[in-house]
Each structure stands twice: as structure tokens, then as C-alpha cells.
Coordinates of C-alpha atoms and ligand atoms in Angstrom, one line a residue:
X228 CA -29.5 153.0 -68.8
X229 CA -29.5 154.4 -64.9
X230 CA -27.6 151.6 -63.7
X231 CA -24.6 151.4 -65.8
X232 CA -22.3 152.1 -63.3
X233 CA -22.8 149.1 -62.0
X234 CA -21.8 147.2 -64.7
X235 CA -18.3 145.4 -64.4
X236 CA -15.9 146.2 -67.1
X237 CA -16.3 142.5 -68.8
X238 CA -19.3 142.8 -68.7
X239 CA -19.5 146.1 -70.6
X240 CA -17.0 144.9 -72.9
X241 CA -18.8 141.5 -73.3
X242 CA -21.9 143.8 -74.2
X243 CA -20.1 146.3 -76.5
X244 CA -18.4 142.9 -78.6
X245 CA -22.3 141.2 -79.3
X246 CA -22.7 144.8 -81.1
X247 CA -19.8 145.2 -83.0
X248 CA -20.1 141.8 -84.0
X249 CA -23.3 143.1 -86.2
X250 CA -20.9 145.1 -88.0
X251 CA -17.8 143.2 -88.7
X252 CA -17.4 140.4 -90.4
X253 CA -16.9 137.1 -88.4
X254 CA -13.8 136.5 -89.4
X255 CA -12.6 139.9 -88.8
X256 CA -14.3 139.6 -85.7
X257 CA -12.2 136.7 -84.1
X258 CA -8.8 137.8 -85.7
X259 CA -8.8 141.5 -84.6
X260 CA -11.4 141.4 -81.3
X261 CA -9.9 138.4 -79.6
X262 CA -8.4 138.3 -76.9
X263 CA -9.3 141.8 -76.3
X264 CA -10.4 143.8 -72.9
X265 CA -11.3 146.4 -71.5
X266 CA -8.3 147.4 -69.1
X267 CA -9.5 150.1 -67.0
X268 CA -12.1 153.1 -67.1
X269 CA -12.1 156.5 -65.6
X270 CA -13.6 159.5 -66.6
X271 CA -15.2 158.4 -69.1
X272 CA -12.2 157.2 -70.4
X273 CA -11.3 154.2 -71.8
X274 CA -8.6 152.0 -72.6
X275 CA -9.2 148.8 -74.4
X276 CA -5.6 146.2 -74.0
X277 CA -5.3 144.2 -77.3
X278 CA -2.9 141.3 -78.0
X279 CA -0.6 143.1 -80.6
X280 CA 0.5 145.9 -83.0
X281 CA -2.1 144.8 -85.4
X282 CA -4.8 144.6 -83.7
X283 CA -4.2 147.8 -82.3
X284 CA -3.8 149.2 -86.4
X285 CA -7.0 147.5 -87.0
X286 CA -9.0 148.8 -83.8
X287 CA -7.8 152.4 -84.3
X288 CA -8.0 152.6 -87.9
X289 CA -10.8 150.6 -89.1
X290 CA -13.2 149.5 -85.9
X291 CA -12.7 152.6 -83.8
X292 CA -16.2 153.8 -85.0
X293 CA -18.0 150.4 -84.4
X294 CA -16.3 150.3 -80.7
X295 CA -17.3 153.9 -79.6
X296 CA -20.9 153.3 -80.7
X297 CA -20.9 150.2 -79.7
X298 CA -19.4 151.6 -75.9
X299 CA -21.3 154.6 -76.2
X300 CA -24.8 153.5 -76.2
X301 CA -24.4 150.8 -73.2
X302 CA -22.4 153.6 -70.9
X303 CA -22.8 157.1 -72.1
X304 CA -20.1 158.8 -70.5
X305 CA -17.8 157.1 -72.6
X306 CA -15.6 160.2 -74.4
X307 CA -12.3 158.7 -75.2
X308 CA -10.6 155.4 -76.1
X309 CA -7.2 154.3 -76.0
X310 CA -6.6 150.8 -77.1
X311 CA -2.8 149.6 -75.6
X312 CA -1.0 146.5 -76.5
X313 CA -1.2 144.2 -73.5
X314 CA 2.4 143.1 -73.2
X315 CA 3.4 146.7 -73.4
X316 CA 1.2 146.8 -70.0
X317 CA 3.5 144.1 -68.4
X318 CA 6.5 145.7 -69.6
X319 CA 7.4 142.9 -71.5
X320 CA 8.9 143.5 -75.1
X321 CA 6.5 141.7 -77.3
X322 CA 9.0 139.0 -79.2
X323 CA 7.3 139.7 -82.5
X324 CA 9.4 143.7 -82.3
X325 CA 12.7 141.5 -81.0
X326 CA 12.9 140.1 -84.7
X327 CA 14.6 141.9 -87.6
X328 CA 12.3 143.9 -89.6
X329 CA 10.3 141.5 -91.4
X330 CA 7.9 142.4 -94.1
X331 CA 4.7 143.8 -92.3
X332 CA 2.5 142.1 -94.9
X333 CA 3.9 138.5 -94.5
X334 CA 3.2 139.4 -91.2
X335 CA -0.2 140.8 -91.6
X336 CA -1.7 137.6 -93.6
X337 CA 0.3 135.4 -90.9
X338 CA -1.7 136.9 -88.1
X339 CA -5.1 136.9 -90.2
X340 CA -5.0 133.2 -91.1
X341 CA -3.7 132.4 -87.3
X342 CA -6.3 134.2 -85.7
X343 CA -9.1 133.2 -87.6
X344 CA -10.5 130.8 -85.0
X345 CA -10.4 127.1 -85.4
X346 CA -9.3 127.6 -88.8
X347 CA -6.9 124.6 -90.1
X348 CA -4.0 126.5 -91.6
X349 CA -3.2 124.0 -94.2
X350 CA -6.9 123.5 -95.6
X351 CA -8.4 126.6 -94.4
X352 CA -11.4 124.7 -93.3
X353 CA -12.7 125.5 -89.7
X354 CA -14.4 122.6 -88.7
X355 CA -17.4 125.0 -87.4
X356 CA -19.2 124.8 -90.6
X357 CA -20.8 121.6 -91.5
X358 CA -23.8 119.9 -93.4
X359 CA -25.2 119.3 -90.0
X360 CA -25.6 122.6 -88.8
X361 CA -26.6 124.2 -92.5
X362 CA -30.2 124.7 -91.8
X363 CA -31.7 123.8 -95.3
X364 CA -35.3 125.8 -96.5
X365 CA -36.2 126.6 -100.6
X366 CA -34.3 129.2 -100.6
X367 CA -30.5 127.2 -100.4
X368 CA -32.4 123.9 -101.1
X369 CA -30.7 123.1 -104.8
X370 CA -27.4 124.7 -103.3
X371 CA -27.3 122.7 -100.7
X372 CA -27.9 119.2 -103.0
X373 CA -25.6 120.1 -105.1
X374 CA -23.3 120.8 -102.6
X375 CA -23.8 117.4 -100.6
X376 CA -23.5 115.9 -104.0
X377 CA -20.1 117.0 -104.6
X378 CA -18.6 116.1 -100.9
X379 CA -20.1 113.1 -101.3
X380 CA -18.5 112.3 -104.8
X381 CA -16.2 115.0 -105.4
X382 CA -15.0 114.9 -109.4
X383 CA -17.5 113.0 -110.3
X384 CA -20.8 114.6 -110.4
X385 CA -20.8 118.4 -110.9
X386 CA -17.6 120.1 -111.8
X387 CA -17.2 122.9 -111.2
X388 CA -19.9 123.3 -108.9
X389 CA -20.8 127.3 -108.8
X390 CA -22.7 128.6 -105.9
X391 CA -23.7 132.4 -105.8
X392 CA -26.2 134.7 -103.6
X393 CA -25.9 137.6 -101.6
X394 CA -24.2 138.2 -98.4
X395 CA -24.6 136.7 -95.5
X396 CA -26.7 133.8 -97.3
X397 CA -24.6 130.9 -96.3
X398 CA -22.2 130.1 -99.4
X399 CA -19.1 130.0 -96.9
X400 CA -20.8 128.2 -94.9
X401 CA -21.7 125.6 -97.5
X402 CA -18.3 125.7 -99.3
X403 CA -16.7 124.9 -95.9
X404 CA -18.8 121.9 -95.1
X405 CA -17.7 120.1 -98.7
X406 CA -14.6 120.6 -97.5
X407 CA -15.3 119.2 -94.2
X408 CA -17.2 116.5 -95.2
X409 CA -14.3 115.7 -97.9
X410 CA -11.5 115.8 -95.2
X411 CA -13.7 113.7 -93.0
X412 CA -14.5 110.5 -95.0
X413 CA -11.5 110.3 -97.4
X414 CA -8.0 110.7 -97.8
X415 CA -8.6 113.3 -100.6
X416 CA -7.0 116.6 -99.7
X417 CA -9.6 119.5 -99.6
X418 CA -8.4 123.2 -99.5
X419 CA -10.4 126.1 -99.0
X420 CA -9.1 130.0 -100.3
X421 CA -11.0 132.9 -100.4
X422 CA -10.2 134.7 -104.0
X423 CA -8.5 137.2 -102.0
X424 CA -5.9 135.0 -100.3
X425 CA -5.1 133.4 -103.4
X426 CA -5.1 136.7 -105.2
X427 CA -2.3 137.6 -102.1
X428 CA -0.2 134.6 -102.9
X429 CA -0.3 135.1 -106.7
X430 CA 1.6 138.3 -105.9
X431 CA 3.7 137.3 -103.2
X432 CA 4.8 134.3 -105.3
X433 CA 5.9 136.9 -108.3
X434 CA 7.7 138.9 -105.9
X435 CA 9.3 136.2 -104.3
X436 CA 9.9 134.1 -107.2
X437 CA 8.1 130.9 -105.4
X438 CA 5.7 131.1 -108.5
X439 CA 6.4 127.2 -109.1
X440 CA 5.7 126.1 -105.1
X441 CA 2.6 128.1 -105.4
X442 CA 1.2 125.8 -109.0
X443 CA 2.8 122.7 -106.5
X444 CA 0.3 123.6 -103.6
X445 CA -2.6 124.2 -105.4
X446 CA -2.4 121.5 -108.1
X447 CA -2.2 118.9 -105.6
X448 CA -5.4 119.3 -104.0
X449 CA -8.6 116.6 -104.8
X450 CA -10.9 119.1 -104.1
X451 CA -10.4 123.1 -104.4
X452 CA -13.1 125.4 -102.6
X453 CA -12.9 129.3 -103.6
X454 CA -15.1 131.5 -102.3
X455 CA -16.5 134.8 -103.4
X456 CA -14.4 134.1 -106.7
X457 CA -15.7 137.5 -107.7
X458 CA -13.0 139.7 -106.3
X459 CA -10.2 137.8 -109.0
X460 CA -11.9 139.6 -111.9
X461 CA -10.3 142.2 -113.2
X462 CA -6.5 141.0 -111.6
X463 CA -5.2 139.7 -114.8
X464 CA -2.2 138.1 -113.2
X465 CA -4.1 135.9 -110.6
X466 CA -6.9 135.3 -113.3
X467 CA -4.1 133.6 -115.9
X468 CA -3.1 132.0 -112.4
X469 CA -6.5 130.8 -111.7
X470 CA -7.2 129.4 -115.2
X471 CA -3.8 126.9 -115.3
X472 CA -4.9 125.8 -112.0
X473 CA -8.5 125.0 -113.1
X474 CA -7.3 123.0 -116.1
X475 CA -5.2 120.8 -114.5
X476 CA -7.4 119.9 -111.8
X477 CA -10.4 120.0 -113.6
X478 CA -8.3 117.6 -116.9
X479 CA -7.5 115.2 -113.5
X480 CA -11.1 115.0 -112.5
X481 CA -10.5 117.0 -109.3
X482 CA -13.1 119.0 -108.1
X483 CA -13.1 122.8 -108.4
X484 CA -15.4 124.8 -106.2
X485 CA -16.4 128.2 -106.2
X486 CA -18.8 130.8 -104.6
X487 CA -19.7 134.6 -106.2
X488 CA -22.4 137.0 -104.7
X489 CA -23.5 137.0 -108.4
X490 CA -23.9 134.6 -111.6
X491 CA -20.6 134.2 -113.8
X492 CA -22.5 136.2 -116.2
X493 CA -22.6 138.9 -114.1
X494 CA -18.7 138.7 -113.0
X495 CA -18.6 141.8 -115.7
X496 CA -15.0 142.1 -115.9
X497 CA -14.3 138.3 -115.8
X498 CA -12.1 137.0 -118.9
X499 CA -14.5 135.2 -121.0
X500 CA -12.3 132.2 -120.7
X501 CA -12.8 131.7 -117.3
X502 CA -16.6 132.9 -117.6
X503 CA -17.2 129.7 -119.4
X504 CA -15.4 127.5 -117.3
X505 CA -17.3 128.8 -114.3
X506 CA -20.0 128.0 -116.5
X507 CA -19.1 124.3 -117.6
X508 CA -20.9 122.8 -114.4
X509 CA -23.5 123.1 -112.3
X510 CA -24.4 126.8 -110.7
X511 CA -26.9 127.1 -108.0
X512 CA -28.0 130.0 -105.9
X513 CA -28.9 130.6 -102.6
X514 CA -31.8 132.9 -102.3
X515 CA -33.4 134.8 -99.1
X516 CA -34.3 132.3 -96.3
X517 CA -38.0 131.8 -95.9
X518 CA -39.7 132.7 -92.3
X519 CA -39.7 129.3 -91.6
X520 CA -36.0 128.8 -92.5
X521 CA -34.9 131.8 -90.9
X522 CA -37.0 130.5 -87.4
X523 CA -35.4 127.4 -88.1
X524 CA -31.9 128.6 -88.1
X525 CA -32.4 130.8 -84.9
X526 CA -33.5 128.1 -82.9
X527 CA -31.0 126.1 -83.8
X528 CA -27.9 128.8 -83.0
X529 CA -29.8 129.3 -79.7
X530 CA -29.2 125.5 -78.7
X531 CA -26.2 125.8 -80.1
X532 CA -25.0 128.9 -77.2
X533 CA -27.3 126.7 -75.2
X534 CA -29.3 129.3 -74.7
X535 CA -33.1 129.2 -73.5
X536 CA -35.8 131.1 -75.2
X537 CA -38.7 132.5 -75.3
X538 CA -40.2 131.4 -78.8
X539 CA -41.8 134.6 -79.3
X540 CA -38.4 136.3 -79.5
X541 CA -37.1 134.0 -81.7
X542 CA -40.2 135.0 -83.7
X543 CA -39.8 138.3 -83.7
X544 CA -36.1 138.3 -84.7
X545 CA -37.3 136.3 -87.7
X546 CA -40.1 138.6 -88.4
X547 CA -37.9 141.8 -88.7
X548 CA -34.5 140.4 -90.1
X549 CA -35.7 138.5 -93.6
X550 CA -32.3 139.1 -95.6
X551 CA -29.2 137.9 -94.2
X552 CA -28.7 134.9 -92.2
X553 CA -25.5 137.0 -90.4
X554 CA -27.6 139.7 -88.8
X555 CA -30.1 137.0 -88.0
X556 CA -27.7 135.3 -86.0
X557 CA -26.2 138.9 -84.9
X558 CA -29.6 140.0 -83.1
X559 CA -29.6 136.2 -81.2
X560 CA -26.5 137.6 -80.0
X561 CA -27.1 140.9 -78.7
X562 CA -29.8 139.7 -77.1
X563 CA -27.9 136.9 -75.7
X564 CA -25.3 139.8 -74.4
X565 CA -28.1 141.4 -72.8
X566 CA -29.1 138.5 -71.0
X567 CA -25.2 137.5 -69.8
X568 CA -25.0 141.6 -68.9
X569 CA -27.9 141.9 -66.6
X570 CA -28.3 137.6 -65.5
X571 CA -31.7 137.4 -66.6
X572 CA -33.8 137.0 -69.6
X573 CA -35.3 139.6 -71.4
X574 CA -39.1 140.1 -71.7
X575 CA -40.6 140.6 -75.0
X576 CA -40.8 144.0 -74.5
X577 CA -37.2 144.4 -73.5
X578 CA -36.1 142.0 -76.6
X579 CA -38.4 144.2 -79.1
X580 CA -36.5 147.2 -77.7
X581 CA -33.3 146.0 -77.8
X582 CA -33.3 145.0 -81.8
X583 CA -35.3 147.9 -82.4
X584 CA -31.8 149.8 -81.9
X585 CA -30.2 147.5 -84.5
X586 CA -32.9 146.8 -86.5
X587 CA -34.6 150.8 -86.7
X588 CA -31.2 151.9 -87.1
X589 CA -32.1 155.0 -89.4
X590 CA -30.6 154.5 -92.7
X591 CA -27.0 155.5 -93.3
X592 CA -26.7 159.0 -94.9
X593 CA -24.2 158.2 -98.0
X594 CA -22.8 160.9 -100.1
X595 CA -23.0 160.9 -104.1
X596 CA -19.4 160.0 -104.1
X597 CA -19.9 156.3 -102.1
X598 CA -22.7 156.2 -104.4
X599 CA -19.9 156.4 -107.3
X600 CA -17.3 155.1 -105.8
X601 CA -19.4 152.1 -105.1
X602 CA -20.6 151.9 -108.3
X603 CA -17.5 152.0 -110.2
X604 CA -16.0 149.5 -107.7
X605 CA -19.0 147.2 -108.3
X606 CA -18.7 147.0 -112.2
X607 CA -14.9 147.7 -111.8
X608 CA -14.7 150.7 -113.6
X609 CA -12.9 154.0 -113.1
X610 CA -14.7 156.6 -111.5
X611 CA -13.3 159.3 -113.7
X612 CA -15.1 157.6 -116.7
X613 CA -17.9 157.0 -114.9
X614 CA -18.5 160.9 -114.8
X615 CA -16.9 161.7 -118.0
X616 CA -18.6 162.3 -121.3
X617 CA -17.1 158.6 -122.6
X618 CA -20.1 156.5 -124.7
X619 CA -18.6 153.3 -124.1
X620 CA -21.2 150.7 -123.6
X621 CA -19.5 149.7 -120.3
X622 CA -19.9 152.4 -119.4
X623 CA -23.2 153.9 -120.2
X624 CA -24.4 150.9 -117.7
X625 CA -22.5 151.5 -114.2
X626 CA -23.3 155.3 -115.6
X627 CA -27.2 154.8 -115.8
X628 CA -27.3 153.1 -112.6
X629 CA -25.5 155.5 -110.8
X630 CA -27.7 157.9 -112.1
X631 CA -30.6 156.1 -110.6
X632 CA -29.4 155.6 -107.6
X633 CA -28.6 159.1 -107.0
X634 CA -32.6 160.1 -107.9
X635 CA -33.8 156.6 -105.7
X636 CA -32.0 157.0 -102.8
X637 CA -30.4 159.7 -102.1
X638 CA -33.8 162.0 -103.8
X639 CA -30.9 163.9 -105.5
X640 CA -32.7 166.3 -108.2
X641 CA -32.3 165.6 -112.1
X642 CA -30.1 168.9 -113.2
X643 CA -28.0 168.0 -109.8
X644 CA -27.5 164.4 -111.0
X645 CA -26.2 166.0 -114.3
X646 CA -24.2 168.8 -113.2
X647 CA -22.0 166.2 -111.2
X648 CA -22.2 163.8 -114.3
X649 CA -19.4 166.0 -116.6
X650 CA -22.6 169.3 -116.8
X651 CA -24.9 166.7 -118.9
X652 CA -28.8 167.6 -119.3
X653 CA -30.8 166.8 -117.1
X654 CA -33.4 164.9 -119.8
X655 CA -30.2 162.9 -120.0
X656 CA -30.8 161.6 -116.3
X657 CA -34.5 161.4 -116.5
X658 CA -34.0 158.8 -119.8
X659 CA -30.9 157.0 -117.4
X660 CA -33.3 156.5 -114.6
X661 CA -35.8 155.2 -117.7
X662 CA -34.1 153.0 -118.6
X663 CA -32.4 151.5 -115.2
X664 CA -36.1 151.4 -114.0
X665 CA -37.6 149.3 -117.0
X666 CA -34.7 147.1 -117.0
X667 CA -35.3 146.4 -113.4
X668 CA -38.7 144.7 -114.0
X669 CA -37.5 142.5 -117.1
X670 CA -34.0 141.5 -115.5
X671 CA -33.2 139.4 -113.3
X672 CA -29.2 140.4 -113.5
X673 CA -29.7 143.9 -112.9
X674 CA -32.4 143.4 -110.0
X675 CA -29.6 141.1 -108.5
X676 CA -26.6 143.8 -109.1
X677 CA -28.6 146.4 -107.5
X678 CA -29.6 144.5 -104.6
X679 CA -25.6 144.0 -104.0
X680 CA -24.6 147.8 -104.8
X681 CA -27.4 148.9 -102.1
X682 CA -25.6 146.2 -99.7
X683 CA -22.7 147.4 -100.3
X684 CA -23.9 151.4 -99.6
X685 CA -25.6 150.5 -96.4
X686 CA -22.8 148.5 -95.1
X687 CA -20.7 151.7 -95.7
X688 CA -20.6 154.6 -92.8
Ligands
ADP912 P1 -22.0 134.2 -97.1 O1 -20.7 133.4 -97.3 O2 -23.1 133.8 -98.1 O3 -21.9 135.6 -97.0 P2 -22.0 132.7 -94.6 O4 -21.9 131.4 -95.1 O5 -20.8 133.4 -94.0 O6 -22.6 133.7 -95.8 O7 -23.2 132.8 -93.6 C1 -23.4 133.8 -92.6 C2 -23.7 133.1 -91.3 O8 -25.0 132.5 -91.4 C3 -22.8 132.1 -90.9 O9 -22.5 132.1 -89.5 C4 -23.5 130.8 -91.3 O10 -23.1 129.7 -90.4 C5 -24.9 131.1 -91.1 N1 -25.8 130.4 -92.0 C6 -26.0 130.8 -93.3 N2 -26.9 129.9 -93.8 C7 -27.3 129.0 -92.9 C8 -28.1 127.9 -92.8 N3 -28.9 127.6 -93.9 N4 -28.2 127.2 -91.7 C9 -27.5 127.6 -90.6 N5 -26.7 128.7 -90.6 C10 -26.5 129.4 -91.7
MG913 MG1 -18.8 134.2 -97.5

């Protein structure tokens, strides 16, 4: 851009945020990017004030990357950034550092579950996510009965009720509104947890000793919502936590609800116990919105920023973006940035450009070890044996896809494949890419764990 010197330095910043909100999550978005600015520039320097000590961790450490880009590619003679905590710039002591040491990671989860905007810290429910604003096509059409089923009568018609899909599909979304709707009507207690905050407590609580408080919270619920229940696999502790908990809600007629990016089946390294009380009730997934869902949904979040639009952007945006709902809404608001940056609307050919950027981005170069790494992650097994010359069947699996990943995507050569699998013959990789590939066209699990590997890789720089 020629005129970018012009641009104030909220409006630059209010520009660089609509693009790193495509790559952050939203509610890593609000907790570590509030309340942020830029403070000055010069020289292509600049230096970005944040509210406190952990934003700054998180924007240094983990969003740095996202922020230069982001900075870079609206005012190219960006070359440094410093981000500075904004009490420090008033010379006040911030009152958190007047305290005694207090654990960092109390501390940590405090902030994350404060910041997370309009979030209710007793339910965890923000009230942003309800029935009324959940856009409802084919794809998320049983889900979404099921779902307004359960708020509706919560105990007495499905329990549990299991939603899974990919990312960015709309299970939190849904999850949330149960709760919502629960909290709204009733005096029945609703609680929301993602599997990672309970996971969090189940820890604290052994440390701590609290174990019994922790049971108290949770048992008294009428209706508990966890989402993206797959992360508790594997964590025996918080899995023998989960179960207790299940029973005695679920022998009380509470309702139990949880969300997975795949079938219980396909929660690998899930204790079979659990497994089949994920099972017990009704599962529904949420598939990829159809172009009339996904037009739908965009004209909807632009009434909702009150935003007015040229429909042939809107279908555009719903022409290109087909698999996740998140980056749908993520090119409505770059393009909304553009429009606040320069106080007009763009044409077509201005919108088609900008989401070209985001949309043409070439795809990210990953190396053979995120393509392991990810792997083992995925079916939650070590790397080491992933490589190594082990024949268990769990292995063989994670091994074979790997494998074909490597030859798919990354056009790795079969001898290469098998000199970094533990020096194994390359007719060994040729059969593992066989095999992956037939089993792709028969099953529908493996299509399903592939599409969330890949995901995974592309969301990875
Ligand atoms: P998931 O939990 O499946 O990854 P989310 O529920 O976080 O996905 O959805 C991502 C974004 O898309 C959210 O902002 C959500 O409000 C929005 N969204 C998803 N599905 C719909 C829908 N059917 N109608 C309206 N908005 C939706
Ligand atoms: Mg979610």
C-alpha cells in the first residue's frame, strides 16, 4: 500500500487484530489481545502496550509470528516489535507484582477464565452463543435438534447427548446455547468446562488436596456441558475423575453433555468404560455447512456488526471458505477492518483481493517431524515407537498413516519415508500407503481422522 503512512496507529492496530484474529482462537483472541495498543511507532519500530505480564508472555512467545505478519503486510517497514506492559508506561507498579509470590499457574488460569469476554465465571457460559444466533442448514440439523431437545428437557430425553465434528463447526457454539437456554428458563444450574479446564482442576485438586470440593462443584450441577472431551483421553487421573462424576449425575437424571472433534469410537485412547458411556445416548455430528448455510451465517454476523454489504461479497466469502464456520466469520472481519481502516466499502475487486491473501495463502511448508509429531499426538502415541521397529497393532496404524502422509503431502520419496522409519524397506512404505489409501475409500473413521490430522498440520507454522 502507498498510503500507509497515513494510517493512524489504531487504525493499523485495528487492521493488524481482524488478521490475527484468523489465526488465533477466539478465546485466545479476547484473553491475550484485549485491551491491547499500539503505543508508538518510529522507524519502523514498534511497540505494542498490553495490560499485563501475561499477555506480554503470550504475545512474545506464542503470537509474535501472527502480529509481525499481521503488521508487516498492512505497513511494510515494520522491522521490530516490542510489546511493554502498559502500567509499567505510567510508572505505576502493577498490584498483581505487589503480592507475595503466588503460584504463576493459579494465576495463569485466573486471567484466562477472567478475560475470556462475557464469560460467567461460575457457569462458564458467555451469553454470546445462543439457539437464536446458531444458523441451522443439513449439515448441523440433527445436532442442533438434539441439542434444543436437551435444553428444553434436560435429563429427560437424550443423556448423554454427544456432539462431534471438526473445527470450527459450531459444537461450542451449540454446547453453550443448552446451557444458555438451561440458565435462562429454569432454576437448574448449567455449567460449561472445556476437558482441559477440568483436566486443570483434577490436578490442582490432587495437589492441593481440595479433591472433595472439586466432586461437590461438579456433582451439583443439573446440567454438565464438556466440550472437546477428547483431550481427557489418555489422563488416567481426570478420566477416573470424569467417570464418578458421570455416574452420579447421570444415576440422578442430570444431564451430561459433551462435544469431540471425532466419534467416541474414534477417542482411541479412551478407557472403554467411558467409551460406552459416551455411547449410552444420543451422538450427532455436525458436518460442513452447505453454500446456502454458510451464506446464511455471513449475513447474519454482518447484521450482527451492523455492517452493510454488498451480497456479492458475502457470496464470494462463501464460495471460497466451505470448511470452517471460524474462518468464514474471519474473512467478514478482515474485510470489515478494511472497510473501518480506509471509511469506505470495498468494491468487489478490492474484497476478492483482500481474501485472496488469506484465502491463497500458499500452503504451509511442514517438516516430516510435525508430520510425526502430529501424528503421534493425534492417536496419542509416542513418537519413538512410532519410528521404531515395534509391531504393535496400535501402532502399525498412526505408523501407516504417517507414512502416507509423508508420500501425500509432503511428496516425500518411498526409500526416504523408510530410512526415517527405523531404515525399513521402502516396499514396506509403498504397502503402508496401500493400505491407508484403501482404507480411506471404505472408512468413514479414518477419512474423518485424516481430515483432523491435516487440520491440525495446516494450522501449525
Ligand atoms: P467448534 O467448537 O466446533 O470448533 P465453534 O462453536 O467455536 O466451533 O464455532 C466457530 C464460530 O462459528 C463461532 O463463532 C460460532 O458462533 C460460529 N458458528 C458455528 N456454527 C454456526 C452456525 N450454525 N450459525 C452461526 N454461527 C455459527
Ligand atoms: Mg469448540
Amino acid at each position: 500500500m502507498t498510503e500507509e503512512k497515513n494510517f493512524s496507529k489504531e487504525e493499523l492496530w485495528q487492521a493488524a487484530l481482524g488478521e490475527i484474529e484468523l489465526n488465533v482462537s477466539r478465546a485466545n483472541f479476547f484473553t491475550w489481545l484485549r485491551n491491547t495498543s499500539i503505543e508508538s511507532i518510529k522507524d519502523g519500530s514498534v511497540v505494542i502496550s498490553v495490560p499485563n505480564n501475561f499477555s506480554k508472555e503470550w504475545l512474545e512467545n506464542k503470537y509474535h509470528k501472527f502480529i509481525f505478519q499481521a503488521l508487516k503486510r498492512l505497513f511494510s517497514e515494520v522491522n521490530k516489535i516490542e510489546y511493554i506492559i502498559k502500567s509499567e508506561l505510567k510508572n505505576e507498579v502493577p498490584e498483581k507484582e505487589k503480592d507475595k509470590k503466588i503460584n504463576e499457574n493459579v494465576l495463569l488460569k485466573e486471567q484466562l477464565s477472567l478475560n475470556e469476554i462475557g464469560v460467567n465465571r461460575e457457569t462458564g457460559l458467555n451469553k454470546r452463543y445462543a439457539f437464536e444466533t446458531f444458523i441451522v442448514g443439513s449439515s448441523n440439523e440433527l445436532a442442533h435438534a438434539a441439542a434444543l431437545s436437551v435444553a428444553k428437557n434436560p435429563g429427560k430425553t437424550y443423556n448423554p447427548l454427544f456432539i462431534y465434528g471438526g473445527v470450527g463447526l459450531g459444537k461450542t457454539h451449540l454446547l453453550q446455547a443448552i446451557g444458555n437456554e438451561v440458565s435462562k428458563k429454569e432454576k437448574l444450574k448449567a455449567k460449561y468446562v472445556t476437558s482441559e479446564k477440568f483436566t486443570n482442576e483434577v490436578v490442582m485438586a490432587i495437589q492441593n488436596h481440595t479433591m472433595d470440593q472439586l466432586k461437590e462443584k461438579y456433582r451439583k450441577t443439573d446440567v454438565l456441558i464438556v466440550d472437546d472431551v477428547q483431550f481427557i483421553a489418555g489422563k488416567e487421573k481426570t478420566q477416573e475423575e470424569f467417570f464418578h462424576t458421570f455416574n452420579s449425575l447421570y444415576e440422578r437424571n442430570k444431564q451430561i453433555v459433551l462435544s469431540s472433534d471425532r466419534s467416541p469410537k474414534s477417542i482411541t485412547t479412551l478407557e472403554d468404560r467411558l467409551r460406552s458411556r459416551f455411547a449410552g445416548g444420543m451422538i450427532a455430528d455436525i458436518g460442513y455447512p452447505d453454500f446456502e448455510t454458510r451464506l446464511a451465517i455471513l449475513k447474519t454476523k454482518a447484521e450482527e456488526y451492523n455492517f452493510k454489504i454488498n451480497e456479492n461479497i458475502l457470496i464470494y466469502i462463501a464460495n471460497v471458505i466451505s470448511q470452517n464456520i471460524r474462518e468464514l466469520e474471519g474473512c467478514l472481519t478482515r474485510i470489515i477492518a478494511f472497510s473501518r481502516l480506509t471509511k469506505k466499502m470495498p468494491t468487489e475487486e478490492e474484497a476478492i483481493k483482500i481474501l485472496n491473501e488469506v484465502v491463497k495463502t500458499p500452503k504451509k511448508i511442514v517438516s516430516i517431524k510435525q508430520v510425526i509429531k502430529t501424528v503421534a499426538d493425534f492417536y496419542d502415541v509416542d513418537e519413538k515407537d512410532l519410528i521404531a521397529k515395534s509391531r504393535q497393532k496400535e501402532i502399525v496404524k498412526p505408523r501407516q498413516v504417517a507414512m502416507y502422509l509423508l508420500r501425500e503431502d509432503l511428496k516425500s520419496s518411498f526409500p526416504y519415508i523408510g530410512k526415517k522409519f527405523g531404515n525399513r524397506d521402502h516396499t514396506t512404505v509403498i504397502h503402508a500407503c496401500g493400505k491407508i489409501l484403501s482404507l480411506l475409500k471404505e472408512n468413514e473413521t479414518i477419512k474423518r481422522e485424516m481430515e483432523i490430522i491435516r487440520e491440525r498440520l495446516s494450522n501449525q507454522s
